[in-house]
Amino acid sequence: MNPEHWLQLGLVAGYGVVIRLLWRNPILFPFKLITIYIHELGHAIAGWASGATVHGISVNANEGGTTRLTGGKMWMILPAGYLGSAFFGSLLVLLGQGKTTSYIAAALLIAGLTFSLKWADNALSVSLTVCFIAGVGLLWYVEKGRWLPYLINFIGTMSALYAIYDVYDDTIRRHVPQSDAALMAERTKLPALAWGIVWCIFSVGMLAG
């Protein structure tokens, strides 16, 4: 590993420490909401890809979110929130290593959020999405994108870590009856804890990789 790789690992680790220390601080509130939105977007994309009709995505101020859809393949849709957050977050961390790749990540983020506006069905979801599109677009031009990689890395790290935390909190630390893992257990007869462990290993592996 060269010094740039160590710097990247240090940045991700540093972001992880900051996120942990400021978890209850209001400064992280909009970033927590956007990670929840990415989680719900994972469900929506899996539903759309499996033939479901997606009726809407909503994020609320108590840090919860829902995806309303009909049809589709639930074995694809239920894991897609956790795993989509882990995959997308890890991809942003990977692309955030340099200025050129950060532009690619920013373009993907803007395109994905713009596309998702068709499903945003409450005022908070719409305003949150528009604000993040504007924020990423602004940093694209400020000082020729100097600060863009830091934002991309931060959003990616938070999304990936949130996926790990969410799986752990919903399935391993406690049992949440309406969690994605509990609903998956009802359909497969495998315990929610087993699904939680599998999804947690996947999420950790994605970020570590």
Short mmCIF file of C-alpha atoms in Angstrom, two decimals:
data_model
loop_
_atom_site.label_atom_id
_atom_site.label_comp_id
_atom_site.label_asym_id
_atom_site.label_seq_id
_atom_site.Cartn_x
_atom_site.Cartn_y
_atom_site.Cartn_z
CA MET A 1 0.00 0.00 0.00
CA ASN A 2 1.27 3.44 -0.90
CA PRO A 3 0.93 6.58 1.30
CA GLU A 4 -2.24 7.66 -0.55
CA HIS A 5 -3.95 4.39 0.40
CA TRP A 6 -3.02 4.86 4.05
CA LEU A 7 -4.31 8.43 3.89
CA GLN A 8 -7.61 7.16 2.47
CA LEU A 9 -7.95 4.53 5.20
CA GLY A 10 -7.15 7.15 7.82
CA LEU A 11 -9.80 9.47 6.39
CA VAL A 12 -12.46 6.75 6.50
CA ALA A 13 -11.46 5.76 10.03
CA GLY A 14 -11.49 9.40 11.10
CA TYR A 15 -14.93 9.91 9.63
CA GLY A 16 -16.10 6.81 11.49
CA VAL A 17 -14.86 8.22 14.81
CA VAL A 18 -16.46 11.62 14.13
CA ILE A 19 -19.78 9.99 13.19
CA ARG A 20 -19.72 7.89 16.37
CA LEU A 21 -18.92 10.87 18.60
CA LEU A 22 -21.50 13.15 16.98
CA TRP A 23 -24.20 10.52 16.48
CA ARG A 24 -26.72 12.36 18.68
CA ASN A 25 -25.58 15.81 17.59
CA PRO A 26 -28.03 17.77 15.40
CA ILE A 27 -25.21 18.54 12.95
CA LEU A 28 -25.46 14.98 11.65
CA PHE A 29 -29.24 15.05 11.34
CA PRO A 30 -29.43 15.83 7.57
CA PHE A 31 -26.75 13.24 6.83
CA LYS A 32 -28.62 10.62 8.86
CA LEU A 33 -31.75 11.39 6.89
CA ILE A 34 -29.96 11.06 3.54
CA THR A 35 -28.55 7.66 4.59
CA ILE A 36 -32.08 6.56 5.53
CA TYR A 37 -33.25 7.83 2.15
CA ILE A 38 -30.51 5.79 0.42
CA HIS A 39 -31.68 2.74 2.41
CA GLU A 40 -35.25 3.23 1.20
CA LEU A 41 -34.02 3.92 -2.33
CA GLY A 42 -32.35 0.50 -2.25
CA HIS A 43 -35.76 -1.09 -1.59
CA ALA A 44 -37.33 0.98 -4.37
CA ILE A 45 -34.68 0.10 -6.97
CA ALA A 46 -34.88 -3.62 -6.11
CA GLY A 47 -38.66 -3.42 -6.36
CA TRP A 48 -38.53 -1.59 -9.67
CA ALA A 49 -35.96 -4.11 -11.00
CA SER A 50 -38.13 -7.08 -9.93
CA GLY A 51 -41.32 -5.80 -11.51
CA ALA A 52 -42.92 -3.98 -8.58
CA THR A 53 -44.83 -0.73 -8.85
CA VAL A 54 -43.16 1.79 -6.55
CA HIS A 55 -45.70 4.23 -5.14
CA GLY A 56 -43.44 6.38 -3.00
CA ILE A 57 -40.51 6.85 -0.63
CA SER A 58 -40.81 8.89 2.52
CA VAL A 59 -38.36 9.90 5.23
CA ASN A 60 -39.61 11.43 8.45
CA ALA A 61 -38.12 13.61 11.16
CA ASN A 62 -37.97 10.80 13.74
CA GLU A 63 -35.28 9.15 11.55
CA GLY A 64 -37.57 6.54 10.05
CA GLY A 65 -38.42 5.79 6.45
CA THR A 66 -40.83 3.75 4.36
CA THR A 67 -41.04 2.52 0.79
CA ARG A 68 -44.52 1.86 -0.55
CA LEU A 69 -44.73 -0.64 -3.38
CA THR A 70 -46.85 -3.47 -4.74
CA GLY A 71 -45.70 -6.62 -6.48
CA GLY A 72 -42.10 -7.57 -7.14
CA LYS A 73 -39.94 -10.22 -5.54
CA MET A 74 -39.69 -9.69 -1.80
CA TRP A 75 -36.57 -11.86 -1.49
CA MET A 76 -34.84 -9.17 -3.55
CA ILE A 77 -36.61 -6.16 -2.06
CA LEU A 78 -36.22 -6.84 1.69
CA PRO A 79 -32.39 -7.14 1.83
CA ALA A 80 -31.87 -4.29 -0.64
CA GLY A 81 -32.17 -1.54 1.97
CA TYR A 82 -29.27 -2.73 4.11
CA LEU A 83 -27.19 -4.20 1.30
CA GLY A 84 -27.88 -1.30 -1.06
CA SER A 85 -26.67 1.17 1.57
CA ALA A 86 -23.52 -0.89 2.15
CA PHE A 87 -22.80 -1.26 -1.56
CA PHE A 88 -23.53 2.34 -2.50
CA GLY A 89 -21.65 3.71 0.51
CA SER A 90 -18.60 1.56 -0.22
CA LEU A 91 -18.72 2.60 -3.89
CA LEU A 92 -18.70 6.27 -2.88
CA VAL A 93 -15.73 5.65 -0.56
CA LEU A 94 -13.89 3.95 -3.43
CA LEU A 95 -14.65 6.72 -5.93
CA GLY A 96 -13.87 9.43 -3.38
CA GLN A 97 -10.16 8.65 -3.50
CA GLY A 98 -9.36 11.26 -6.14
CA LYS A 99 -10.76 14.39 -7.71
CA THR A 100 -11.59 12.80 -11.08
CA THR A 101 -13.34 9.80 -9.56
CA SER A 102 -15.11 12.12 -7.11
CA TYR A 103 -16.66 13.89 -10.09
CA ILE A 104 -17.90 10.50 -11.31
CA ALA A 105 -19.30 9.75 -7.83
CA ALA A 106 -20.94 13.18 -7.67
CA ALA A 107 -22.53 12.67 -11.08
CA LEU A 108 -23.88 9.27 -10.00
CA LEU A 109 -25.17 10.73 -6.75
CA ILE A 110 -26.89 13.65 -8.47
CA ALA A 111 -28.38 11.40 -11.15
CA GLY A 112 -29.61 8.86 -8.59
CA LEU A 113 -31.17 11.47 -6.34
CA THR A 114 -32.76 13.27 -9.28
CA PHE A 115 -34.23 9.98 -10.53
CA SER A 116 -35.54 9.20 -7.05
CA LEU A 117 -37.52 12.45 -6.90
CA LYS A 118 -40.28 10.72 -8.85
CA TRP A 119 -40.83 8.51 -5.78
CA ALA A 120 -40.37 11.11 -3.02
CA ASP A 121 -43.86 11.49 -1.59
CA ASN A 122 -43.54 13.88 1.35
CA ALA A 123 -42.15 17.37 1.75
CA LEU A 124 -39.17 16.31 3.87
CA SER A 125 -38.05 13.71 1.31
CA VAL A 126 -38.34 16.20 -1.56
CA SER A 127 -36.57 19.05 0.26
CA LEU A 128 -33.83 16.73 1.56
CA THR A 129 -33.16 15.38 -1.93
CA VAL A 130 -33.12 18.81 -3.57
CA CYS A 131 -30.80 20.23 -0.89
CA PHE A 132 -28.29 17.42 -1.29
CA ILE A 133 -28.35 17.70 -5.07
CA ALA A 134 -27.70 21.43 -4.69
CA GLY A 135 -24.96 20.85 -2.09
CA VAL A 136 -23.09 18.32 -4.22
CA GLY A 137 -23.50 20.55 -7.27
CA LEU A 138 -22.14 23.54 -5.35
CA LEU A 139 -19.02 21.71 -4.18
CA TRP A 140 -18.49 20.57 -7.77
CA TYR A 141 -17.59 24.17 -8.65
CA VAL A 142 -16.21 25.65 -5.42
CA GLU A 143 -12.42 25.92 -5.73
CA LYS A 144 -12.54 23.58 -8.75
CA GLY A 145 -13.97 20.69 -6.74
CA ARG A 146 -11.29 20.75 -4.06
CA TRP A 147 -13.71 19.77 -1.26
CA LEU A 148 -15.82 17.35 -3.28
CA PRO A 149 -13.81 14.19 -2.41
CA TYR A 150 -14.25 14.89 1.31
CA LEU A 151 -18.03 15.15 0.98
CA ILE A 152 -18.22 12.03 -1.19
CA ASN A 153 -16.11 10.11 1.32
CA PHE A 154 -18.18 11.32 4.26
CA ILE A 155 -21.53 10.39 2.69
CA GLY A 156 -20.11 7.03 1.59
CA THR A 157 -18.63 6.24 5.00
CA MET A 158 -21.83 7.21 6.81
CA SER A 159 -24.02 5.18 4.45
CA ALA A 160 -21.84 2.07 4.79
CA LEU A 161 -21.52 2.39 8.57
CA TYR A 162 -25.23 3.08 8.95
CA ALA A 163 -26.00 -0.14 7.07
CA ILE A 164 -23.79 -2.10 9.48
CA TYR A 165 -25.28 -0.38 12.54
CA ASP A 166 -28.84 -0.78 11.28
CA VAL A 167 -28.45 -4.52 10.66
CA TYR A 168 -26.82 -5.01 14.05
CA ASP A 169 -29.42 -2.92 15.89
CA ASP A 170 -32.45 -4.52 14.21
CA THR A 171 -31.36 -8.16 14.29
CA ILE A 172 -28.39 -8.90 16.55
CA ARG A 173 -28.68 -6.44 19.46
CA ARG A 174 -32.47 -6.76 19.66
CA HIS A 175 -35.44 -8.16 17.75
CA VAL A 176 -37.56 -5.64 15.83
CA PRO A 177 -40.78 -7.39 14.67
CA GLN A 178 -41.29 -5.22 11.55
CA SER A 179 -37.64 -5.05 10.48
CA ASP A 180 -36.61 -6.24 7.02
CA ALA A 181 -34.88 -9.25 8.62
CA ALA A 182 -38.03 -10.21 10.57
CA LEU A 183 -40.14 -9.98 7.41
CA MET A 184 -37.54 -12.03 5.56
CA ALA A 185 -37.65 -14.64 8.33
CA GLU A 186 -41.43 -14.97 7.93
CA ARG A 187 -40.98 -15.80 4.26
CA THR A 188 -37.96 -18.11 4.48
CA LYS A 189 -38.38 -19.74 7.94
CA LEU A 190 -34.77 -18.81 8.71
CA PRO A 191 -34.42 -16.76 11.93
CA ALA A 192 -34.07 -12.99 11.63
CA LEU A 193 -30.81 -13.28 13.59
CA ALA A 194 -29.36 -15.53 10.88
CA TRP A 195 -30.25 -13.01 8.18
CA GLY A 196 -28.83 -10.23 10.33
CA ILE A 197 -25.49 -12.01 10.70
CA VAL A 198 -25.28 -12.72 6.95
CA TRP A 199 -26.16 -9.13 6.01
CA CYS A 200 -23.80 -7.72 8.64
CA ILE A 201 -20.90 -9.83 7.29
CA PHE A 202 -21.71 -8.63 3.76
CA SER A 203 -21.86 -4.98 4.84
CA VAL A 204 -18.59 -5.13 6.81
CA GLY A 205 -16.94 -6.98 3.92
CA MET A 206 -18.04 -4.36 1.41
CA LEU A 207 -16.58 -1.48 3.42
CA ALA A 208 -13.41 -3.39 4.32
CA GLY A 209 -12.93 -4.39 0.68
#
